Short mmCIF file of C-alpha atoms and ligand atoms in Angstrom, two decimals:
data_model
loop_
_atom_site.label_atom_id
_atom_site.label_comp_id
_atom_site.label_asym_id
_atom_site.label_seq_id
_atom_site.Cartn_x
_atom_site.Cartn_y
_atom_site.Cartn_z
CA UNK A 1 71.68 108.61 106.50
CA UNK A 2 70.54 112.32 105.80
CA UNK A 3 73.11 114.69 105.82
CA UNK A 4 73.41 118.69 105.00
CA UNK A 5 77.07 118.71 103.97
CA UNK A 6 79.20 116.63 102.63
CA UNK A 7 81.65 117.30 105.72
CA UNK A 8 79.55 115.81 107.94
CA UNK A 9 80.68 112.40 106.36
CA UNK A 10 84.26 112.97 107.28
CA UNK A 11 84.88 110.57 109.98
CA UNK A 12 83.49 107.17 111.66
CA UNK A 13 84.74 105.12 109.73
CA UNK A 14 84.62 101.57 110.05
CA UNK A 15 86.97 99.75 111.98
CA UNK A 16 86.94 96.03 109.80
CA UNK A 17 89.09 93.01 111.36
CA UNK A 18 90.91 91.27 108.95
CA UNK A 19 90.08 87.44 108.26
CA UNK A 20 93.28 85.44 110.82
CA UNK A 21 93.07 82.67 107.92
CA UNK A 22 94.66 85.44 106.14
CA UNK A 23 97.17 87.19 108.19
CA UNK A 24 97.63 83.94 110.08
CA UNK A 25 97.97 85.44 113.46
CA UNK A 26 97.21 82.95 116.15
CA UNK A 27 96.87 85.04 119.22
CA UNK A 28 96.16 88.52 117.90
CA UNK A 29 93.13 90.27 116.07
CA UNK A 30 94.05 92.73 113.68
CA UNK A 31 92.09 95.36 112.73
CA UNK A 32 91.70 97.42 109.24
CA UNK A 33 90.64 101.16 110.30
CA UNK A 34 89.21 101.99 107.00
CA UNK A 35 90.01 106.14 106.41
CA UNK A 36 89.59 105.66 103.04
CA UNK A 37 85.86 105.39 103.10
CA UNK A 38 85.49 109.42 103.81
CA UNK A 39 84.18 110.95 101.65
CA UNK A 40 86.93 112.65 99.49
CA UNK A 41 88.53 109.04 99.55
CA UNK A 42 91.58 109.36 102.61
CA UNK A 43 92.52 109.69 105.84
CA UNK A 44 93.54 113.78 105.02
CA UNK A 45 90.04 114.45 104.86
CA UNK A 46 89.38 114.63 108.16
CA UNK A 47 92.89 116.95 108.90
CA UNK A 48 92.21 119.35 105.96
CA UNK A 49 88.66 119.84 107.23
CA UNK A 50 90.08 120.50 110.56
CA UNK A 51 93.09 123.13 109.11
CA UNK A 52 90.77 124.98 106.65
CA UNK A 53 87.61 125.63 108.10
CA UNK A 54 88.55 128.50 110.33
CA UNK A 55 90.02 130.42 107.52
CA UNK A 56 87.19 129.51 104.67
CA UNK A 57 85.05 132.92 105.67
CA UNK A 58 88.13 135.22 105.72
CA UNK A 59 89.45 133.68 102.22
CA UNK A 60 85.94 133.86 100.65
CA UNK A 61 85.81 137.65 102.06
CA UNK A 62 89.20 138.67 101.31
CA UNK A 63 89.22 136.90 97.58
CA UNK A 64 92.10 134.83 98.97
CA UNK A 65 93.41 131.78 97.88
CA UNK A 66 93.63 128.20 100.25
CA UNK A 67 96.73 127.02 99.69
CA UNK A 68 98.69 124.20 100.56
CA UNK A 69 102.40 121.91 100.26
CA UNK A 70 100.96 118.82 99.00
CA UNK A 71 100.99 116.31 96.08
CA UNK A 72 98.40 114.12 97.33
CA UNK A 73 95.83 113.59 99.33
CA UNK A 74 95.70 116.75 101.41
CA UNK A 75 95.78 118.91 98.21
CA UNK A 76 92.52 116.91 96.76
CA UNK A 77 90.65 117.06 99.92
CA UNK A 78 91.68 120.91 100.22
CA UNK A 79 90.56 121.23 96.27
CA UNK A 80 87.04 119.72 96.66
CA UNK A 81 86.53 121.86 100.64
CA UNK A 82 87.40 125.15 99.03
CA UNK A 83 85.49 124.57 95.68
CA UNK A 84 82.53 123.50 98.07
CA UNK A 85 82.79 127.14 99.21
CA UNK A 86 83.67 129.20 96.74
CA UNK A 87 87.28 129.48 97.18
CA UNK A 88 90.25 128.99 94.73
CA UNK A 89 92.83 126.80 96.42
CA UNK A 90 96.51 126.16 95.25
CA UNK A 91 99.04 123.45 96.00
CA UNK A 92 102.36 123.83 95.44
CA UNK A 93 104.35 120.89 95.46
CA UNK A 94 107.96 119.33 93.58
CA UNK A 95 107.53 116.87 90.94
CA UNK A 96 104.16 114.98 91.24
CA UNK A 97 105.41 111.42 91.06
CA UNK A 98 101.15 109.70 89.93
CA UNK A 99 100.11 111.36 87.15
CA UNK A 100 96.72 110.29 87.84
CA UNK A 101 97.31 112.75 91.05
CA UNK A 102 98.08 115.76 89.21
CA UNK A 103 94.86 114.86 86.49
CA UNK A 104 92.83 114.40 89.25
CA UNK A 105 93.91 117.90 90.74
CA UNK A 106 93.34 119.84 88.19
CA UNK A 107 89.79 118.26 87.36
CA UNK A 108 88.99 119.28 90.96
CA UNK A 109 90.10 122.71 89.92
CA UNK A 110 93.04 123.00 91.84
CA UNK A 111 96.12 125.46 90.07
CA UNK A 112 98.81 123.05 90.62
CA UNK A 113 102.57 124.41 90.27
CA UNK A 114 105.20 121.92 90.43
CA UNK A 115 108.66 123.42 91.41
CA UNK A 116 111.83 121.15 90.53
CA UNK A 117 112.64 119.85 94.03
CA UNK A 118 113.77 117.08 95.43
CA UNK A 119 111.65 115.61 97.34
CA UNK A 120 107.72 115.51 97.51
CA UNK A 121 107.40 116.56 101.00
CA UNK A 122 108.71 119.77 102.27
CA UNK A 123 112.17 119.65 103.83
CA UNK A 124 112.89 122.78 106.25
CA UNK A 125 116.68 121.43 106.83
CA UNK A 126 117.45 122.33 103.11
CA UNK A 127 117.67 126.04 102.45
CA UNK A 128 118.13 125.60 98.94
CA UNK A 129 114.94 123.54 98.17
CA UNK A 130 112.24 126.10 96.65
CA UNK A 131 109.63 124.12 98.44
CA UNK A 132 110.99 125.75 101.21
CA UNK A 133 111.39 128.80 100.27
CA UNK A 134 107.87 128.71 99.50
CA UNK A 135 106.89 127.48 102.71
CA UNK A 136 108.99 130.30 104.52
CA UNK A 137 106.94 132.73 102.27
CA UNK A 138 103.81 131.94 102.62
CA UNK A 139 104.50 131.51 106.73
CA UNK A 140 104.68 135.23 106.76
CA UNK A 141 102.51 137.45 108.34
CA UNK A 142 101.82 139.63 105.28
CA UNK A 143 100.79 136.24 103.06
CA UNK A 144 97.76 137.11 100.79
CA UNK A 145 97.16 133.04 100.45
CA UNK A 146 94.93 131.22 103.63
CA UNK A 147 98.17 128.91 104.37
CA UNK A 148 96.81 125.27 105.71
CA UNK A 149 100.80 124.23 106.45
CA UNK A 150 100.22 120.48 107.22
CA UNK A 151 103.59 119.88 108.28
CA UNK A 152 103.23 122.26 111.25
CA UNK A 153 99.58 122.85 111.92
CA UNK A 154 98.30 121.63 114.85
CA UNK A 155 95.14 121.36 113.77
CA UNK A 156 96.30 118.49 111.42
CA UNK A 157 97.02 116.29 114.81
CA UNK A 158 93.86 118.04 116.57
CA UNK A 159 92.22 116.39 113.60
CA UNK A 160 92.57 112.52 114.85
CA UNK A 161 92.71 113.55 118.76
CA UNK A 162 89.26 114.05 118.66
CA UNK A 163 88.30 111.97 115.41
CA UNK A 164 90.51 108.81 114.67
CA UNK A 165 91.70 107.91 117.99
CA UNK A 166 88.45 108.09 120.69
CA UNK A 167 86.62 106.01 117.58
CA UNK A 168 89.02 103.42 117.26
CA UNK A 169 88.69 103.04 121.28
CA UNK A 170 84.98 103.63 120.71
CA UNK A 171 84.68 100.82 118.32
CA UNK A 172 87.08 98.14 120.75
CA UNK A 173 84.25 98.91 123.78
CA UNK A 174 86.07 101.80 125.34
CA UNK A 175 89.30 100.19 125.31
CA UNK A 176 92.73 101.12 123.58
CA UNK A 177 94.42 98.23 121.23
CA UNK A 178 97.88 96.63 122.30
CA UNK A 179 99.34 97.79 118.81
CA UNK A 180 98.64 100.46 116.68
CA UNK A 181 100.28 101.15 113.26
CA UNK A 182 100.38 103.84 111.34
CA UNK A 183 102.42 105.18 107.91
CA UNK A 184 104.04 108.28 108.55
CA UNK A 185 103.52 111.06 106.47
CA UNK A 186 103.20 114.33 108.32
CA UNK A 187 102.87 112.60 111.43
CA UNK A 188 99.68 113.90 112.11
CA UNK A 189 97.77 110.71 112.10
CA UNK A 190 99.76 108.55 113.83
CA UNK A 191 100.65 111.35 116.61
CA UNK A 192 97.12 112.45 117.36
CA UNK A 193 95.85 108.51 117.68
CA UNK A 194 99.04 107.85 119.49
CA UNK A 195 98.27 110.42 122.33
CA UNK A 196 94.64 109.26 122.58
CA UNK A 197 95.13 105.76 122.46
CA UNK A 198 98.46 106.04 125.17
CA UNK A 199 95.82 108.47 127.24
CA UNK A 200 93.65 104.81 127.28
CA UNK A 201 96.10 102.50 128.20
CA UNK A 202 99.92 103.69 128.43
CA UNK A 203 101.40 100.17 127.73
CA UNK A 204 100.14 100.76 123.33
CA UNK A 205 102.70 99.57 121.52
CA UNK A 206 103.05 102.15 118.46
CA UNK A 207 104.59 101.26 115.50
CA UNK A 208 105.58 104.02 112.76
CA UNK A 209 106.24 102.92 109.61
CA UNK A 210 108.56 104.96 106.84
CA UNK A 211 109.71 103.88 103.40
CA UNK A 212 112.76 102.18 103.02
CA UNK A 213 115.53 104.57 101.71
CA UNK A 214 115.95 103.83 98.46
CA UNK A 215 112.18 103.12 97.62
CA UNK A 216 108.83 105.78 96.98
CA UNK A 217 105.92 104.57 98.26
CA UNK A 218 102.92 107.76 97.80
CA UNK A 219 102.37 109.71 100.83
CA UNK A 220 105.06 108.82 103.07
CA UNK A 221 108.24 109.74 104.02
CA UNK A 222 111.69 107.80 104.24
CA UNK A 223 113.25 108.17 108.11
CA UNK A 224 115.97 111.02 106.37
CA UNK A 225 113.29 113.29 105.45
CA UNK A 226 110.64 112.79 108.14
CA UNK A 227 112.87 114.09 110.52
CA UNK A 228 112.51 117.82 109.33
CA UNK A 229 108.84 117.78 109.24
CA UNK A 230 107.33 119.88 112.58
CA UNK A 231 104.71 117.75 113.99
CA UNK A 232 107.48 114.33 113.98
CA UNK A 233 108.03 113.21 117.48
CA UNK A 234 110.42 110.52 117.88
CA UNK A 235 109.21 109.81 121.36
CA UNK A 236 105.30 108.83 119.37
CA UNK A 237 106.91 105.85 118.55
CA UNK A 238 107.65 102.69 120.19
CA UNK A 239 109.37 101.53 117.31
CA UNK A 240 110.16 102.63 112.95
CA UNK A 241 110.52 100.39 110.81
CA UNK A 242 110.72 100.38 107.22
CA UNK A 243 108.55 98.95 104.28
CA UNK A 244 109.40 98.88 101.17
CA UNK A 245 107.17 99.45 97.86
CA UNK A 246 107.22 95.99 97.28
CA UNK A 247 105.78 95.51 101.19
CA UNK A 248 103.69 98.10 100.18
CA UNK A 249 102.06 96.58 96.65
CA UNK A 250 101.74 92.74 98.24
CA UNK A 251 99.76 94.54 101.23
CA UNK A 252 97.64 95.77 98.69
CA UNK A 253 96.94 92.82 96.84
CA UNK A 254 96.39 90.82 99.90
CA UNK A 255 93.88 93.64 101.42
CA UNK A 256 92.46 93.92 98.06
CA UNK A 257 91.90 90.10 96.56
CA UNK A 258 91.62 88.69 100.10
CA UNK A 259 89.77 90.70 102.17
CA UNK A 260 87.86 92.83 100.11
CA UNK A 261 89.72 95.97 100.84
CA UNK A 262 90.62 97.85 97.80
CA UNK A 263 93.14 99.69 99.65
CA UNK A 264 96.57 102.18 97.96
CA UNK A 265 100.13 101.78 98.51
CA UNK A 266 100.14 103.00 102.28
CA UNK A 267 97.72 100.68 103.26
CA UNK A 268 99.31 97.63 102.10
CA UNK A 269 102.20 98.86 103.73
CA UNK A 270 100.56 99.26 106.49
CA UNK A 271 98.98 96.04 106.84
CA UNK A 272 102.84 94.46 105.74
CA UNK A 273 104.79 95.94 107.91
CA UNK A 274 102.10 95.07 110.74
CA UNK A 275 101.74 91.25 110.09
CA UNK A 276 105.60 91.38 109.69
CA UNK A 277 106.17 93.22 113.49
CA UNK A 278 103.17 91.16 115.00
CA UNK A 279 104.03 87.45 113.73
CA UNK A 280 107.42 87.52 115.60
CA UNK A 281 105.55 88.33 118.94
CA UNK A 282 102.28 86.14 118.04
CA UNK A 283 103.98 82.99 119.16
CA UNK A 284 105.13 84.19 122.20
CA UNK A 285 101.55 84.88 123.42
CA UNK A 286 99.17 83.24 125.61
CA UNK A 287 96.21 85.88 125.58
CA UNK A 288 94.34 87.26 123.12
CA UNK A 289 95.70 90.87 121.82
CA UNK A 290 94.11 93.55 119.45
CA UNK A 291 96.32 95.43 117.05
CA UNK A 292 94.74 98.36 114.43
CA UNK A 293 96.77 99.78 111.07
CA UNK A 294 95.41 102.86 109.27
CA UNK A 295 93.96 101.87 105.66
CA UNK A 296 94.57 105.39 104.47
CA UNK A 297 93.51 105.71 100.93
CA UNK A 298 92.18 103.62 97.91
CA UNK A 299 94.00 101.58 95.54
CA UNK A 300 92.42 103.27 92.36
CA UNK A 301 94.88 105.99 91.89
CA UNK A 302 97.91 103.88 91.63
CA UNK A 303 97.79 102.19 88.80
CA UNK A 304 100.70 103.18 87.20
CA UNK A 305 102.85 102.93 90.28
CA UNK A 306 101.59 99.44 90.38
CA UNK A 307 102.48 99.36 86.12
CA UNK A 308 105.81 100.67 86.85
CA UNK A 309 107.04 98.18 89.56
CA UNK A 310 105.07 95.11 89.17
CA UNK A 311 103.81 94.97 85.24
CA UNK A 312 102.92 91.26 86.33
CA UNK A 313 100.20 91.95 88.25
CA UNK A 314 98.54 93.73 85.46
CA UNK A 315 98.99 90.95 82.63
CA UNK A 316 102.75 92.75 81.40
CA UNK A 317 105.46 91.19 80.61
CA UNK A 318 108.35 91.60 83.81
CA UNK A 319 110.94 94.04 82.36
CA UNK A 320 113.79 91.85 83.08
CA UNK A 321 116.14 94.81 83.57
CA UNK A 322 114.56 96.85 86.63
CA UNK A 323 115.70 97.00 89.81
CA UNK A 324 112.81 95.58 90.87
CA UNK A 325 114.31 92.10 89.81
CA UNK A 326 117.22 92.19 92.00
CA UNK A 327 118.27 90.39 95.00
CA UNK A 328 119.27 91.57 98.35
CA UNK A 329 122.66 89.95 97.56
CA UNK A 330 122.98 91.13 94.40
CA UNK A 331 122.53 95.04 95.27
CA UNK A 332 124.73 94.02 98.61
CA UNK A 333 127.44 92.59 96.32
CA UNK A 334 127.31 96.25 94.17
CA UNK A 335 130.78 97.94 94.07
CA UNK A 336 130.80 100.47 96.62
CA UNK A 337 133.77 103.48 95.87
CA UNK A 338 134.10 105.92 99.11
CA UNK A 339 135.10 109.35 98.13
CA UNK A 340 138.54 109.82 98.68
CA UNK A 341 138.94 106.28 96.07
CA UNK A 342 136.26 108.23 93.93
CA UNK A 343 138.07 111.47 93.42
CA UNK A 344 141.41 109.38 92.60
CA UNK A 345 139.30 107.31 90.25
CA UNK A 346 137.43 110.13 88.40
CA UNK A 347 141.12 111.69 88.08
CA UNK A 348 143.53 108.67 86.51
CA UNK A 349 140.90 106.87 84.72
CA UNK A 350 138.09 109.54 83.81
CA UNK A 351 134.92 107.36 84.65
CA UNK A 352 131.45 108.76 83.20
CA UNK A 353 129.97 110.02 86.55
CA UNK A 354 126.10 110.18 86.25
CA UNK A 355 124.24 111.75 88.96
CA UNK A 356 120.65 110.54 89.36
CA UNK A 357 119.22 113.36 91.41
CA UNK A 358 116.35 115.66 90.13
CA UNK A 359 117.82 118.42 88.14
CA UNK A 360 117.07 120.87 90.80
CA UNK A 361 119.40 119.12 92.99
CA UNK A 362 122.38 118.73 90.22
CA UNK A 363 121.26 122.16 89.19
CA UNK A 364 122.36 123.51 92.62
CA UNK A 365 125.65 121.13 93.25
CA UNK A 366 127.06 118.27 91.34
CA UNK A 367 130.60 116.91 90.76
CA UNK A 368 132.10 118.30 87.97
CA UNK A 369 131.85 116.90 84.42
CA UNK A 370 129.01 114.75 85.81
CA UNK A 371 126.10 114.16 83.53
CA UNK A 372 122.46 113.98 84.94
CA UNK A 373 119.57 111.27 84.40
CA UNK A 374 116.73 111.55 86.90
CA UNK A 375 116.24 108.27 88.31
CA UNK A 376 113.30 106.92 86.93
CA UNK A 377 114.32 108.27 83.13
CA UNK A 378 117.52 105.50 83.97
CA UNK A 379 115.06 103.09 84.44
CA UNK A 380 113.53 103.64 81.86
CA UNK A 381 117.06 103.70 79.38
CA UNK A 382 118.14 100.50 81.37
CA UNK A 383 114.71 98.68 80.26
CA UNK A 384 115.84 99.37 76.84
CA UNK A 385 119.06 97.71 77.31
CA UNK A 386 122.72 98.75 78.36
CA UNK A 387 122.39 102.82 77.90
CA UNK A 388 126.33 103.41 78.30
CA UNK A 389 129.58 102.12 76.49
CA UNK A 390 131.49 98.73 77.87
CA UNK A 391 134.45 100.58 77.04
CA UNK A 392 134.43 103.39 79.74
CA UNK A 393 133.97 102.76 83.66
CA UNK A 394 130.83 104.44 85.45
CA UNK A 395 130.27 106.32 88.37
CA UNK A 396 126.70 106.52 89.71
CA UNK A 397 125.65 109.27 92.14
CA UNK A 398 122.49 109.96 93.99
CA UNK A 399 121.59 111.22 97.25
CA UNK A 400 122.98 108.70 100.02
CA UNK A 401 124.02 105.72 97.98
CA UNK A 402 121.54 103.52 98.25
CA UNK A 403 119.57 103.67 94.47
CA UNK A 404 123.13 103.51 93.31
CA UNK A 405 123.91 100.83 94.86
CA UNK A 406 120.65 99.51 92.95
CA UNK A 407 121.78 100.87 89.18
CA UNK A 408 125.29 99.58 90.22
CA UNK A 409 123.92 95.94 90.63
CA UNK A 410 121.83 95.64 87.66
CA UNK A 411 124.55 97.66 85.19
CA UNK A 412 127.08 95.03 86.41
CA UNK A 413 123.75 92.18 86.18
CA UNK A 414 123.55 93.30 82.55
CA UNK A 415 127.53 92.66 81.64
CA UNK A 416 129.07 95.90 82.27
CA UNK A 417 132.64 95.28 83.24
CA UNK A 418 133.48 98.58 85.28
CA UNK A 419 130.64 100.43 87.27
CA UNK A 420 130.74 101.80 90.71
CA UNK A 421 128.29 103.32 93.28
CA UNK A 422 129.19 106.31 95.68
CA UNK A 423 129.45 105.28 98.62
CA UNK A 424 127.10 108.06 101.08
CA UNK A 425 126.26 109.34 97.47
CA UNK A 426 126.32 113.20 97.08
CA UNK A 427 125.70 113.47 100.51
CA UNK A 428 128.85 112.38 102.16
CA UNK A 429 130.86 113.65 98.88
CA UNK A 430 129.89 117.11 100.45
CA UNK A 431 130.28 116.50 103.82
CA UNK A 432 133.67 115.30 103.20
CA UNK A 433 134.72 118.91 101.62
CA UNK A 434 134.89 117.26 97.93
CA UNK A 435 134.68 119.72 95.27
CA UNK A 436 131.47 120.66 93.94
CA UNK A 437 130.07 122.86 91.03
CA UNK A 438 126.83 124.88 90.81
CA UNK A 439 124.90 125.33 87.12
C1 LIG B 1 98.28 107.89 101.10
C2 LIG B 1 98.77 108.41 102.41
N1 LIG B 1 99.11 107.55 103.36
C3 LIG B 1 99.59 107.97 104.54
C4 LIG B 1 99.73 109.28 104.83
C5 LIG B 1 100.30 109.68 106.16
O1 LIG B 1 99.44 110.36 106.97
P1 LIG B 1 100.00 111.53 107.93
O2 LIG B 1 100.26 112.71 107.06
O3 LIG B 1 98.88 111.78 108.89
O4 LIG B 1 101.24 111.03 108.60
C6 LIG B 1 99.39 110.21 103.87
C7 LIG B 1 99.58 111.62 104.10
O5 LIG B 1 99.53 112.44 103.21
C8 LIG B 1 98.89 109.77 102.62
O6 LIG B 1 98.55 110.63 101.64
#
């Protein structure tokens, strides 16, 4: 193969089917389509590509900078197309959660600036978030910056309209799959296939996949936040259901020691939360069937995610106390406190409330007299051992309840006698009018 630009490898990539002796799928061939052979490494090649490249002359003319709302794969496929042609190019993102991400970014020569937010993604329903406020910025017309705006760009769906989805029918002899499944990030891969493959054959089945609440798995969004993101369609989806990181690290393993697939978190999620949706129809069938997941990056990048919630699989010792070690009926068996109980509690008996939102978030509101430790630095105390007093009663807080719930069940796990999670978390402590106090 003799190419003139490294953009002409974005795209065809292999559509591999997945060895039944491992999925164990009687009645239905599944199929691996492999985006993370492009050539920058992910499926957000082919989208940035398609959302730059009409701007590249202007911004190498006008001296102006690419830039872009990402922490991932968009903003490395947007750093290596702009360096390509002699463009800066700036992401602007909230905390990058994989270090090796924000290395990686700044090799590529990408100026990264990480605001304190609260999520990774953009989220237009919360006026206070500065990704927003960058986002409303830079989507005026007087921007100096060439703004790619992946959460609302067409072109980021145009991207697998004409790409993804007609070579995925391509590959299956001109004919659409019964199931396709897709991780949903910005929507814009599973939308664009969606349409083509629907346009094929309207009976597709298509299954979005988000992370379960309480868990980060890189690159996706939980079913809360993708709702604000412009190119989500509720009516894409047959069905959404929710992986967890766990899901997400056994896919991974299994597409990586089994099949030969080395692929990242999404990918293994993808491939879970497929064999998990197709096994309960598989014995129901009598024909053969064809179902395709998105393999959207490699698994090289995530290492310390991996370290972080499964030290096992890297030869470390299990830290014993980590969330990651509970069961379903110990978080379900958590002591829940609604908010009217919680503002009687906090006033008779003076619990330590601890709030484990980012500081932006407890910067902005936060019950008074509560104290804040990010999540993950409370995982990191807990590993330790106990981090507060037997002899006071706790109060955890986060967003909608459910990593408190979490912290609540291994606090109580690790013998202390008093500690309670809010139930709705901060969320429905505001929408019930409770009082709250700004930095
Ligand atoms: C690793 C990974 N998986 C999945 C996705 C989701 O793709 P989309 O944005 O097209 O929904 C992304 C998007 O950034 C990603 O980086």
């Amino acid at each position: 193969m003799r190419l003139d630009s490294i953009t002409d490898a974005i795209g065809d990539t292999p559509l591999v089917r997945v060895d039944p002796a491992v999925h164990g799928l009687r009645h239905i061939d599944l199929y691996a389509k492999l985006e993370m052979l492009n050539p920058f490494g992910s499926v957000k090649d082919r989208a940035a590509w398609n959302m730059v490249r009409p701007g590249l002359k202007a911004a190498a003319e006008g001296r102006h900078t690419v830039v872009e709302l990402s922490s991932g794969n968009t903003a490395k496929a947007l750093s290596l197309l702009a360096g390509m042609h002699g463009v800066s190019f700036k992401t602007v993102t909230n905390r990058i959660r994989i270090p090796e991400m924000r290395d990686l970014l700044l090799l590529l020569g990408a100026e990264v600036e990480e605001l304190p937010g609260q999520t990774e993604c953009l989220d237009p329903s919360s006026t206070d978030d500065p990704l927003t406020l960058f986002h409303q910025e830079l989507s005026g017309s007087d921007s100096p910056y060439v703004y790619t705006d992946q959460y609302y760009n067409a072109r980021n769906t145009e991207a697998h309209l004409t790409g993804t989805g007609p070579e995925i029918v391509a590959d299956l002899g001109g004919r659409a799959p019964d199931h396709f499944i897709a991780c949903v990030g910005t929507a814009g891969s599973s939308t664009g296939v969606a349409r083509v493959l629907r346009a094929h054959d309207p009976a597709v089945h298509v299954l979005g996949l988000v992370a379960h609440k309480a868990d980060f798995i890189p690159g996706i969004r939980t079913i809360d936040e993708v709702q604000g993101v412009g190119l989500f369609d509720p009516a894409t989806y047959d069905t959404i259901a929710t992986v967890t990181a766990d899901d997400a690290i056994e896919g991974m393993v299994t597409l990586a020691r089994r099949c030969g697939m080395p692929a990242g978190p999404t990918g293994g999620a993808a491939y879970s939360g497929a064999v998990r949706h197709l096994r309960a129809l598989d014995a129901e069938l009598t024909e053969r069937r064809t179902a395709v997941f998105i393999v959207c990056d490699r698994i090289e990048g995530y290492l310390s995610y991996v370290r972080r919630r499964r030290p096992d699989l890297l030869g470390r010792p299990v830290h014993r106390n980590s969330v990651a070690t509970l069961t379903d009926a110990e978080v379900a068996a958590a002591t829940g406190i609604d908010v009217a109980a919680a503002e009687r509690w906090i006033a008779e008996d003076r619990p330590l409330v601890v709030d484990l939102r980012s500081p932006f978030s407890y910067a902005a509101l936060h019950i008074a007299g509560s104290v804040n430790i990010v999540d993950e630095l409370c995982a990191e105390l807990i590993e330790g051992g106990l981090p507060f007093s037997k002899s006071r009663p706790v109060l955890l807080a986060c967003p909608v309840g459910e990593q408190s719930a979490r912290y609540a069940a291994l606090l109580t796990r690790m013998g202390h006698p008093d500690v309670r999670s809010l139930s709705g978390g901060i969320i429905a402590w505001r929408d019930a009018g409770a009082p709250l106090v700004r930095e």
